[in-house]
Amino acid sequence: VFKIFTNTVDGTGQMGLQGGREQQVAAPLAAEGPHLLFLGDIRDRLTAKTAYGLAEWRPERVKGQWRLSEDCVDIGLPDLSPANARLAGVRSLVIGAAPAGGQIPPHWGRCLVEAAEAGLDIVSGLHSRLADVPGLAAAAERKGVRLVEIRTPPPGLPVGTGVRRPGMRVLTVGTDCAIGKKYAALALHRAMQARGWNADFRATGQTGILIAGGGIPIDCVVADFIAGAAECLSPAADPEHWDVIEGQGSLFHPSYAGVSLGLLHGSQPDAILLCVDPGRQEIDGCPGFPIPTATEAIARNLEAARLTNPACRCVGISFNGSRMTAEDKAETVARLEAETGLPVVDPLVDDLDPILDRLVG
Amino acid sequence: VFKIFTNTVDGTGQMGLQGGREQQVAAPLAAEGPHLLFLGDIRDRLTAKTAYGLAEWRPERVKGQWRLSEDCVDIGLPDLSPANARLAGVRSLVIGAAPAGGQIPPHWGRCLVEAAEAGLDIVSGLHSRLADVPGLAAAAERKGVRLVEIRTPPPGLPVGTGVRRPGMRVLTVGTDCAIGKKYAALALHRAMQARGWNADFRATGQTGILIAGGGIPIDCVVADFIAGAAECLSPAADPEHWDVIEGQGSLFHPSYAGVSLGLLHGSQPDAILLCVDPGRQEIDGCPGFPIPTATEAIARNLEAARLTNPACRCVGISFNGSRMTAEDKAETVARLEAETGLPVVDPLVDDLDPILDRLVG
């Protein structure tokens, strides 16, 4: 069996590089499933995207949801208290929604303590630290459970080298943030597995890391180490092996382009898959910054990617058609195919064979 | 008097944003001069570039050097012990050289303790933390002196917004790392002052921060905040005011391009000054990565810069001619002028009027 290096959440509750770059054995995930998804009193789906992502992509790993109010979002799992969840075999509570303001409110904090008291590990991708929740560290120590911070990058990340490494890589890139890069990568990975390819999904954001059971939160890394972190995330592999790497940000985003460029350079992708949103006119949250055309986005990403992989090419375009009419969808596909000459797919619905064929073509 | 926001080392020994983005009063520097420059037993000039930089650009702020061996580099200052330096009015010891391996060796650690015991603040831009030097924190507390870490970025940095702000800005960019971006910016700032322009040097690296008495170590910032840090570094100013911003890395460097791009976007420069090294064929430390032509480097930097400032232009090319014959220098100038049509200068020697004229032309 060919095993590859994996970055995982270790027993100290920190993301850890298991044994450095050369290690070839995947380590077990400290934040073990099954999970109970904590939703607090969140009422909009977007704020609960971590919970929805886990339920969608790892249904076998989520056993229930814990909601604090009637009008809280319902992701369709059994409502369980921490104590009942523990009895049902749940091992960890995952904070599946982001509180308003980014800070953990006191009544959420008391829930986390209750879950720790019930014997569950607590897993968080929020900015505020679990250790700062009153009483939580003490409860965790008393019960022997772990506080796992997904946002803490692994210690000891190296500076990037630009040295090529074996294995094949495809990176999802976008014309903006929050435009489907994670779902496109997950769908592409699933399609590869369906074809029997040797492939891994490489996560770079909180939700992706929870889904994958490991990864590196690339936007939390110190700036000097972005490319180095990306090199670690998709290490040397079998020449036929594919890493499907979750993209972050956009080269066209005035806040985050540095993250996107470092990830692009360190990933050394053989191919990129461009994610677009036909309905979006401006960069999200940045009025006056236009969304680039697909042609422009492809050109600029390839220009940058070819610094570390001169053979990089674009293999297709991905968009989320879930809220479009069949007519609008067909028009979008036709227009983007005419513009770029590439396959255009709604990755959660469409056949991804045209993309896979181009990856090996 | 028009006063602008400045990021400084605060009393806790951390870089601090004094009062947020809107603050208009420059705060005093906690790491006060005059300095004693600690050189340890370093034998090569390059490793002591912080000491050389301070002695070159702020001679009035350095009173002496402390060397541990006869064959240590000599930057031409009086050799002083910490106790004698204190008697001569010195307020702080600046570690002016980087130890081999990046860690503070035990015999250096004992020197730092001695300096703290003598009543000097200790200022470090090294990766390893002063607080980890055995006995140093205790000595500092006992004597009431500060341990100042230049590499620690300010807390509370915001995400970039891309929103334009008043004031004029010029950023030095490079075809590689360590190619003269700091010296070019300092020389340009000096030339502006000589003309009576209202101008500030904005430092982004350790040596620059020590020279300027403030700044943000941009490569130490968490990746999500690179552009936001750059926005804070050169805040809204008088429309006629110039910020001369020290560049970092290179868009063509496989390790650090993300830092360079975030800095470029957040700086929103009205102009860039390209720094080149005519003798360099490959990116330093990255065999196989060619140095781009000046034309290519200008085009790629302007393409990226115009995301946040569509009017950005290149005003000249800078190179270090100190180790070139007069003939080679003349050939370099003629060749680069013919290639780009821009003024080409050795900024420590040549008249910078052609650059200044273009900035306001």
XYZ file of C-alpha atoms in Angstrom:
722
model
C 0.000 0.000 0.000
C 1.328 3.404 -0.944
C 0.922 5.698 2.015
C 1.416 9.403 1.988
C 2.273 12.009 4.509
C -0.674 13.659 6.212
C -0.937 16.693 8.432
C -3.291 16.006 11.277
C -4.576 17.339 14.526
C -2.297 15.819 17.146
C -2.902 14.850 20.745
C -1.997 18.281 22.072
C -4.879 19.796 20.174
C -2.539 21.502 17.709
C -2.216 20.788 14.025
C 1.013 18.876 13.668
C 3.370 17.922 10.885
C 3.838 14.270 11.699
C 7.540 13.645 11.548
C 8.481 16.216 8.923
C 8.451 16.235 5.169
C 9.801 12.776 4.597
C 7.364 10.857 6.742
C 5.352 8.452 4.624
C 2.788 7.156 7.079
C -0.503 8.905 7.623
C -1.122 9.524 11.323
C -4.520 9.041 12.948
C -6.727 12.070 13.534
C -6.833 13.260 17.145
C -10.263 14.838 16.685
C -12.031 11.537 16.282
C -15.519 11.003 14.959
C -18.334 10.487 15.190
C -19.098 14.152 15.774
C -21.951 16.048 17.383
C -22.456 19.304 15.477
C -23.002 22.327 17.693
C -25.214 24.932 16.005
C -25.914 27.266 18.925
C -28.739 29.620 18.031
C -27.580 30.380 14.466
C -30.410 31.148 12.082
C -28.756 31.477 8.678
C -27.307 28.630 6.685
C -24.189 30.479 5.521
C -22.993 30.974 9.091
C -23.358 27.229 9.645
C -21.330 26.235 6.594
C -18.941 24.055 8.588
C -21.854 21.938 9.845
C -23.432 21.714 6.395
C -20.071 20.850 4.829
C -19.418 18.019 7.282
C -22.971 16.654 6.943
C -22.765 16.792 3.149
C -19.314 15.279 2.662
C -18.863 13.051 5.708
C -22.407 11.922 6.629
C -20.979 8.727 8.135
C -19.032 10.816 10.633
C -21.838 12.997 12.054
C -24.354 11.466 14.480
C -26.372 14.454 15.606
C -26.872 18.167 16.009
C -27.180 20.284 19.143
C -29.393 23.354 18.760
C -30.196 25.934 21.437
C -33.390 27.367 19.998
C -36.386 26.404 17.888
C -35.511 28.853 15.097
C -31.930 27.603 14.819
C -30.946 26.116 11.445
C -31.793 22.436 11.127
C -29.392 20.363 9.084
C -31.588 17.271 9.372
C -29.672 15.253 11.953
C -31.128 13.914 15.224
C -31.159 16.523 18.003
C -28.917 15.182 20.773
C -27.653 16.499 24.084
C -23.934 15.932 24.728
C -24.722 13.251 27.300
C -27.030 11.360 24.924
C -24.575 11.838 22.083
C -21.828 10.278 24.214
C -24.108 7.300 24.926
C -24.660 6.985 21.171
C -20.909 6.718 20.575
C -20.099 10.318 19.688
C -16.469 11.256 20.463
C -16.274 14.985 19.758
C -18.315 18.156 19.597
C -17.567 20.247 16.507
C -18.544 23.910 16.579
C -20.385 23.945 13.269
C -21.419 27.592 13.158
C -19.760 30.961 13.654
C -21.189 33.201 16.394
C -21.928 36.832 15.526
C -18.834 38.950 16.057
C -16.515 35.949 15.944
C -16.335 35.641 19.724
C -17.822 32.739 21.682
C -20.768 34.174 23.678
C -21.053 33.164 27.350
C -24.073 30.865 26.852
C -22.163 29.007 24.106
C -19.195 28.748 26.447
C -21.361 27.036 29.068
C -22.510 24.538 26.401
C -18.895 23.716 25.509
C -18.128 23.091 29.171
C -21.187 20.812 29.388
C -19.965 18.854 26.348
C -16.494 18.486 27.832
C -18.060 17.326 31.106
C -19.963 14.728 29.066
C -16.643 13.379 27.817
C -16.505 14.898 24.335
C -13.444 16.452 22.696
C -14.172 20.025 21.625
C -13.177 21.011 18.096
C -13.171 24.645 16.956
C -12.238 26.529 13.822
C -13.147 29.912 15.298
C -10.758 32.812 15.792
C -11.285 33.018 19.543
C -9.463 30.390 21.545
C -11.125 27.515 23.376
C -8.629 27.946 26.195
C -10.122 31.388 26.824
C -13.643 30.012 27.433
C -14.205 30.236 31.222
C -14.025 26.831 32.857
C -13.406 24.892 29.646
C -9.719 24.112 30.062
C -10.350 22.916 33.621
C -13.285 20.732 32.536
C -11.236 19.280 29.681
C -8.358 18.419 32.003
C -10.682 16.898 34.579
C -12.413 14.698 32.003
C -9.318 13.942 29.910
C -10.797 15.360 26.708
C -8.989 17.464 24.121
C -9.507 21.048 23.000
C -8.672 21.023 19.279
C -8.017 24.328 17.493
C -8.289 23.844 13.737
C -6.981 27.364 13.090
C -3.610 26.755 14.713
C -1.119 25.920 11.967
C 1.486 23.236 12.557
C 4.693 24.372 14.254
C 7.990 24.233 12.406
C 6.728 24.988 8.894
C 9.643 25.526 6.502
C 10.199 28.265 3.954
C 9.266 27.149 0.442
C 11.999 25.917 -1.860
C 10.358 25.763 -5.270
C 11.997 22.347 -5.783
C 9.737 20.097 -7.879
C 8.418 16.925 -6.267
C 6.880 13.829 -7.822
C 3.126 13.243 -7.951
C 0.370 15.096 -9.806
C -1.546 18.051 -8.380
C -4.661 19.994 -9.261
C -5.593 23.197 -7.423
C -8.971 24.941 -7.455
C -8.657 28.699 -7.969
C -11.364 31.340 -8.032
C -12.395 34.704 -9.378
C -13.314 35.556 -5.753
C -13.490 34.146 -2.215
C -16.405 31.875 -1.198
C -17.105 30.816 -4.756
C -17.029 27.007 -4.536
C -13.341 26.094 -4.472
C -13.735 23.608 -1.605
C -16.804 21.860 -3.034
C -15.249 21.708 -6.508
C -12.111 20.098 -5.060
C -14.145 17.611 -3.006
C -16.276 16.691 -6.014
C -13.219 16.257 -8.200
C -11.608 14.059 -5.548
C -14.768 11.945 -5.334
C -14.837 11.545 -9.117
C -11.193 10.447 -9.091
C -11.919 7.872 -6.418
C -14.910 6.628 -8.410
C -12.544 5.993 -11.309
C -10.178 4.166 -8.967
C -7.462 6.803 -9.074
C -5.000 7.105 -6.223
C -5.977 10.542 -4.942
C -6.127 12.710 -1.821
C -8.123 15.809 -0.985
C -5.790 18.415 0.574
C -7.594 20.882 2.809
C -6.486 24.484 3.385
C -9.460 25.895 5.344
C -11.276 25.018 8.555
C -14.237 23.179 7.074
C -12.070 21.362 4.564
C -9.707 20.265 7.341
C -12.610 18.829 9.351
C -13.897 17.013 6.280
C -10.475 15.672 5.321
C -9.390 14.913 8.873
C -6.225 16.966 8.380
C -4.650 19.754 6.387
C -3.076 23.171 6.926
C -5.113 26.353 7.567
C -3.106 28.261 4.974
C -4.442 31.718 5.792
C -3.357 31.303 9.432
C 0.270 30.618 8.532
C 2.924 33.320 9.048
C 3.416 35.143 5.725
C 6.995 33.944 5.167
C 5.830 30.325 5.196
C 2.781 30.284 2.899
C 4.536 28.584 0.001
C 6.435 26.292 2.376
C 3.193 25.241 4.037
C 1.690 24.478 0.622
C 4.748 22.372 -0.211
C 4.230 20.393 3.012
C 0.514 20.005 2.396
C 0.992 18.083 -0.844
C 4.314 16.316 -0.349
C 6.239 14.146 -2.770
C 4.069 11.232 -3.853
C 3.827 8.371 -6.316
C 4.132 9.780 -9.863
C 0.574 8.607 -10.649
C -0.911 9.946 -7.423
C -3.204 12.998 -7.520
C -3.517 15.639 -4.829
C -6.674 17.698 -5.193
C -5.865 20.913 -3.345
C -8.521 23.224 -1.923
C -7.842 26.781 -3.122
C -8.124 29.905 -0.962
C -8.976 33.492 -1.814
C -8.312 34.879 -5.260
C -5.466 36.624 -7.052
C -8.026 39.363 -7.726
C -8.990 39.931 -4.090
C -7.380 43.040 -2.552
C -7.305 41.462 0.912
C -6.169 37.896 0.289
C -4.254 37.646 -2.999
C -0.973 37.061 -1.171
C -2.373 33.876 0.365
C -3.610 32.700 -3.041
C -0.248 33.357 -4.709
C 1.783 31.575 -2.038
C -0.576 28.597 -2.179
C -0.342 28.538 -5.976
C 3.467 28.628 -5.937
C 3.855 26.021 -3.210
C 1.256 23.685 -4.695
C 3.134 23.557 -8.028
C -0.096 22.437 -9.687
C -0.023 20.507 -12.941
C -3.533 21.807 -13.495
C -5.942 24.389 -12.147
C -9.736 24.299 -12.108
C -11.264 27.785 -12.166
C -14.335 28.428 -9.973
C -16.658 31.242 -11.016
C -20.013 32.742 -10.049
C -21.816 34.041 -13.153
C -24.103 36.205 -11.003
C -21.375 38.078 -9.178
C -20.249 41.473 -10.492
C -17.913 42.642 -7.730
C -15.474 41.016 -5.321
C -17.480 40.052 -2.236
C -17.270 42.827 0.342
C -15.065 45.017 -1.855
C -17.245 47.429 -3.822
C -15.544 48.803 -6.919
C -13.402 45.703 -7.458
C -14.790 43.953 -10.537
C -14.860 40.189 -10.924
C -12.400 39.293 -13.711
C -13.506 37.421 -16.806
C -12.785 33.702 -16.884
C -10.190 34.304 -19.580
C -8.398 36.909 -17.507
C -8.540 34.791 -14.343
C -7.112 31.777 -16.141
C -4.339 33.809 -17.757
C -3.259 35.449 -14.514
C -3.331 32.207 -12.510
C -1.364 30.307 -15.141
C 1.168 33.116 -15.469
C 1.787 32.900 -11.704
C 1.620 29.096 -11.495
C 4.227 28.643 -14.205
C 6.913 30.121 -11.960
C 7.040 26.793 -10.115
C 5.428 24.500 -12.713
C 5.928 25.676 -16.301
C 3.584 22.938 -17.597
C 0.561 24.089 -15.575
C -2.675 24.354 -17.560
C -6.343 25.015 -16.889
C -8.584 21.938 -17.271
C -12.031 23.435 -16.793
C -14.423 25.827 -15.155
C -16.690 25.102 -12.196
C -19.790 26.955 -11.007
C -22.569 26.416 -8.503
C -25.811 25.982 -10.449
C -27.971 25.033 -7.459
C -29.913 28.282 -7.454
C -30.113 28.713 -11.236
C -32.863 27.757 -13.672
C -32.030 25.045 -16.182
C -32.087 27.714 -18.856
C -29.645 30.010 -17.028
C -27.402 27.062 -16.383
C -27.335 26.052 -20.033
C -26.646 29.642 -21.049
C -23.770 29.883 -18.529
C -22.202 26.661 -19.773
C -22.523 27.668 -23.418
C -21.130 31.155 -22.829
C -18.123 30.031 -20.773
C -17.351 27.134 -23.130
C -17.412 29.540 -26.073
C -15.209 32.014 -24.205
C -12.554 29.553 -23.007
C -12.884 26.347 -25.024
C -12.834 24.398 -21.743
C -15.362 22.052 -20.120
C -17.746 23.906 -17.805
C -19.356 21.964 -14.943
C -21.615 22.255 -11.920
C -19.442 19.874 -9.876
C -22.105 18.577 -7.487
C -24.431 17.638 -10.340
C -22.590 17.201 -13.607
C -20.421 14.391 -14.851
C -16.783 15.357 -14.205
C -15.375 13.012 -16.850
C -14.498 15.878 -19.212
C -12.295 17.350 -16.463
C -10.722 14.010 -15.539
C -10.048 13.263 -19.200
C -8.207 16.555 -19.562
C -6.139 15.891 -16.436
C -4.625 12.811 -18.023
C -4.949 13.947 -21.640
C 2.181 70.397 11.976
C 0.794 67.483 10.032
C 1.444 64.343 12.011
C 0.934 60.876 10.719
C 0.233 57.554 12.265
C 3.294 55.528 13.146
C 3.677 51.958 14.247
C 6.220 51.726 16.996
C 7.699 49.422 19.553
C 5.612 50.003 22.673
C 6.459 49.737 26.331
C 5.605 46.063 26.527
C 8.356 45.274 24.051
C 5.849 44.418 21.316
C 5.287 46.262 18.095
C 2.070 48.163 18.619
C -0.466 49.956 16.454
C -0.845 53.114 18.466
C -4.535 53.712 18.731
C -5.724 52.155 15.507
C -5.919 53.383 11.960
C -7.279 56.812 12.682
C -4.694 57.930 15.202
C -2.779 60.897 13.869
C -0.052 61.322 16.446
C 3.232 59.520 16.154
C 4.107 57.704 19.379
C 7.615 57.672 20.847
C 9.828 54.686 20.278
C 10.212 52.391 23.282
C 13.565 51.066 22.081
C 15.343 54.332 22.650
C 18.747 55.282 21.364
C 21.585 55.717 21.557
C 22.320 52.072 20.854
C 25.251 49.769 21.553
C 25.571 47.342 18.634
C 26.224 43.756 19.692
C 28.264 41.876 17.087
C 29.115 38.710 19.029
C 31.838 36.806 17.217
C 30.462 37.259 13.699
C 33.119 37.331 11.025
C 31.258 38.140 7.821
C 29.736 41.498 6.963
C 26.528 40.110 5.471
C 25.539 38.468 8.744
C 25.984 41.818 10.473
C 23.784 43.754 8.059
C 21.563 45.137 10.812
C 24.575 46.733 12.507
C 25.922 48.090 9.234
C 22.503 49.421 8.265
C 22.038 51.280 11.535
C 25.581 52.690 11.455
C 25.127 53.818 7.842
C 21.670 55.390 8.111
C 21.464 56.473 11.745
C 25.073 57.246 12.764
C 23.798 59.744 15.340
C 21.982 56.926 17.126
C 24.837 54.418 17.550
C 27.518 55.063 20.167
C 29.536 51.900 20.143
C 30.015 48.261 19.221
C 30.520 45.214 21.447
C 32.652 42.480 19.929
C 33.578 39.168 21.550
C 36.645 38.279 19.496
C 39.521 39.890 17.639
C 38.430 38.543 14.257
C 34.872 39.806 14.640
C 33.685 42.312 12.045
C 34.559 45.914 12.898
C 32.067 48.524 11.817
C 34.310 51.347 12.956
C 32.617 52.373 16.186
C 34.287 52.564 19.627
C 34.455 49.183 21.364
C 32.416 49.506 24.547
C 31.360 47.161 27.316
C 27.689 47.454 28.354
C 28.678 49.139 31.610
C 30.858 51.714 29.847
C 28.197 52.204 27.174
C 25.647 52.954 29.880
C 28.017 55.530 31.380
C 28.330 57.078 27.908
C 24.551 57.521 27.709
C 23.630 54.382 25.727
C 20.061 53.239 26.385
C 19.752 49.962 24.513
C 21.719 47.022 23.170
C 20.750 46.086 19.622
C 21.680 42.601 18.418
C 23.291 43.686 15.168
C 24.282 40.295 13.789
C 22.604 36.939 13.259
C 24.166 33.915 14.993
C 24.810 30.795 12.922
C 21.721 28.580 12.905
C 19.456 31.432 13.954
C 19.518 30.480 17.643
C 21.159 32.581 20.339
C 24.212 30.578 21.551
C 24.757 30.327 25.320
C 27.756 32.668 25.402
C 25.703 35.334 23.574
C 22.889 34.786 26.050
C 25.255 35.533 28.926
C 26.249 38.777 27.179
C 22.617 39.831 26.858
C 22.092 39.192 30.565
C 25.192 41.293 31.301
C 23.808 44.140 29.174
C 20.452 43.987 30.944
C 22.240 43.996 34.284
C 24.039 47.135 33.117
C 20.653 48.789 32.593
C 20.277 48.517 28.820
C 17.088 47.589 26.975
C 17.691 44.561 24.727
C 16.469 44.798 21.137
C 16.331 41.745 18.878
C 15.165 40.998 15.362
C 16.136 37.322 15.580
C 13.745 34.398 15.230
C 14.494 32.962 18.670
C 12.846 34.794 21.534
C 14.679 36.897 24.095
C 12.350 35.527 26.775
C 13.846 32.073 26.116
C 17.403 33.191 26.911
C 18.201 31.729 30.358
C 18.176 34.402 33.045
C 17.393 37.296 30.708
C 13.746 37.874 31.611
C 14.621 37.817 35.306
C 17.500 40.263 34.821
C 15.289 42.573 32.749
C 12.602 42.578 35.408
C 15.117 43.178 38.186
C 16.695 46.130 36.383
C 13.499 47.502 34.863
C 14.726 47.237 31.282
C 12.703 46.109 28.262
C 13.110 43.113 25.988
C 12.049 44.349 22.551
C 11.220 41.831 19.819
C 11.257 43.548 16.424
C 9.869 40.415 14.739
C 6.628 40.424 16.698
C 3.963 42.093 14.561
C 1.421 44.401 16.165
C -1.672 42.727 17.616
C -5.077 43.438 16.128
C -4.049 43.895 12.494
C -7.121 44.163 10.249
C -7.847 42.403 6.978
C -7.141 44.639 3.985
C -10.016 46.536 2.411
C -8.601 47.833 -0.856
C -10.212 51.201 -0.094
C -8.072 54.060 -1.465
C -6.622 56.531 1.010
C -5.139 59.976 0.467
C -1.391 60.615 0.309
C 1.205 59.510 -2.243
C 3.176 56.273 -2.015
C 6.204 54.753 -3.687
C 7.224 51.130 -3.076
C 10.565 49.540 -3.914
C 10.175 46.158 -5.624
C 12.832 43.714 -6.739
C 13.733 41.020 -9.189
C 14.883 39.011 -6.131
C 15.301 39.179 -2.349
C 18.299 41.017 -0.839
C 18.784 43.198 -3.875
C 18.763 46.717 -2.391
C 15.091 47.524 -1.787
C 15.716 48.915 1.714
C 18.698 51.064 0.735
C 16.928 52.353 -2.370
C 13.910 53.369 -0.274
C 16.101 55.044 2.351
C 18.049 56.934 -0.317
C 14.851 58.035 -2.026
C 13.447 59.203 1.295
C 16.651 61.167 1.990
C 16.477 62.796 -1.433
C 12.858 63.783 -0.810
C 13.801 65.339 2.511
C 16.662 67.202 0.853
C 14.095 68.725 -1.496
C 11.921 69.638 1.466
C 9.176 67.164 0.658
C 6.901 65.922 3.424
C 7.920 62.251 3.418
C 8.240 59.180 5.629
C 10.251 55.999 5.247
C 7.979 53.019 6.008
C 9.896 49.964 7.169
C 8.800 46.365 6.595
C 11.877 44.419 7.773
C 13.886 44.208 10.978
C 16.783 46.444 9.986
C 14.472 48.974 8.377
C 12.314 49.070 11.505
C 15.349 49.770 13.679
C 16.467 52.519 11.316
C 13.007 54.076 11.079
C 12.154 53.608 14.750
C 8.939 51.802 13.801
C 7.205 49.802 11.106
C 5.641 46.395 10.595
C 7.672 43.199 10.006
C 5.486 42.247 7.069
C 6.828 38.712 6.601
C 5.989 37.890 10.239
C 2.320 38.789 9.859
C -0.322 36.031 9.616
C -1.057 35.418 5.917
C -4.646 36.710 6.020
C -3.443 40.108 7.188
C -0.545 40.948 4.834
C -2.462 43.502 2.781
C -4.192 44.845 5.893
C -0.825 45.321 7.601
C 0.454 47.189 4.550
C -2.623 49.429 4.653
C -1.880 50.240 8.309
C 1.799 50.847 7.618
C 1.132 53.733 5.236
C -2.138 55.195 6.505
C -4.195 58.036 5.090
C -2.056 61.175 4.899
C -1.946 64.667 3.508
C -2.480 64.514 -0.285
C 1.038 65.905 -0.882
C 2.713 63.580 1.622
C 4.949 60.764 0.368
C 5.408 57.405 2.005
C 8.510 55.596 0.767
C 7.782 51.955 1.495
C 10.495 49.329 1.901
C 9.704 46.366 -0.367
C 10.088 42.708 0.612
C 10.830 39.610 -1.427
C 9.935 39.435 -5.103
C 6.963 38.345 -7.181
C 9.446 36.014 -8.896
C 10.642 34.296 -5.721
C 9.082 30.827 -5.216
C 9.267 31.178 -1.420
C 8.126 34.732 -0.745
C 6.007 36.035 -3.636
C 2.850 35.944 -1.499
C 4.382 38.452 0.913
C 5.411 40.703 -1.975
C 1.944 40.594 -3.545
C 0.103 41.376 -0.310
C 2.492 44.251 0.388
C 2.008 45.564 -3.149
C -1.791 45.424 -2.895
C -1.969 46.986 0.568
C 0.553 49.714 -0.230
C -1.547 50.923 -3.194
C 1.588 52.557 -4.592
C 1.337 55.461 -7.011
C 4.780 54.438 -8.192
C 7.241 51.589 -7.940
C 11.029 51.702 -8.130
C 12.511 48.445 -9.449
C 15.696 47.136 -7.789
C 17.922 44.860 -9.870
C 21.319 43.155 -9.674
C 22.882 42.973 -13.134
C 25.286 40.253 -12.005
C 22.670 37.837 -10.715
C 21.429 35.067 -13.000
C 19.251 33.031 -10.643
C 16.995 33.753 -7.677
C 19.233 33.647 -4.597
C 19.130 30.168 -3.067
C 16.765 28.806 -5.719
C 18.790 27.210 -8.505
C 16.860 26.917 -11.743
C 14.724 30.010 -11.099
C 15.938 32.689 -13.516
C 16.025 36.377 -12.638
C 13.407 38.119 -14.804
C 14.346 40.912 -17.170
C 13.655 44.445 -15.949
C 10.886 44.741 -18.529
C 9.204 41.576 -17.306
C 9.576 42.522 -13.641
C 8.072 45.963 -14.240
C 5.167 44.556 -16.248
C 4.283 41.903 -13.657
C 4.526 44.303 -10.715
C 2.409 46.956 -12.435
C -0.164 44.368 -13.499
C -0.535 43.326 -9.850
C -0.315 46.851 -8.396
C -3.075 48.154 -10.634
C -5.632 45.968 -8.813
C -5.603 48.510 -5.978
C -4.151 51.556 -7.764
C -4.887 51.631 -11.505
C -2.600 54.656 -11.971
C 0.530 52.921 -10.648
C 3.626 53.371 -12.819
C 7.334 52.566 -12.638
C 9.572 55.611 -12.126
C 13.018 54.091 -12.395
C 15.496 51.310 -11.821
C 17.958 51.033 -8.960
C 21.091 48.917 -8.665
C 24.041 48.630 -6.313
C 27.154 49.707 -8.210
C 29.524 49.623 -5.240
C 31.408 46.567 -6.443
C 31.366 47.411 -10.161
C 33.975 49.134 -12.302
C 33.004 52.526 -13.723
C 32.863 50.881 -17.137
C 30.507 48.103 -15.990
C 28.343 50.651 -14.248
C 28.063 52.805 -17.354
C 27.252 49.749 -19.435
C 24.546 48.680 -16.971
C 22.953 52.120 -16.969
C 23.026 52.374 -20.778
C 21.614 48.889 -21.259
C 18.756 49.237 -18.748
C 17.889 52.728 -19.977
C 17.712 51.441 -23.539
C 15.603 48.470 -22.448
C 13.073 50.382 -20.341
C 13.312 54.084 -21.191
C 13.491 54.818 -17.440
C 16.147 56.529 -15.314
C 18.659 54.024 -13.901
C 20.477 54.929 -10.677
C 22.920 53.675 -8.073
C 20.920 55.232 -5.230
C 23.759 55.679 -2.719
C 25.913 57.538 -5.255
C 23.858 59.015 -8.052
C 21.642 62.050 -8.152
C 18.037 60.897 -7.613
C 16.492 63.966 -9.238
C 15.418 62.042 -12.361
C 13.380 59.722 -10.108
C 11.908 62.545 -8.027
C 11.012 64.462 -11.174
C 9.109 61.462 -12.485
C 7.251 61.026 -9.179
C 5.686 64.452 -9.564
C 5.768 64.578 -13.375
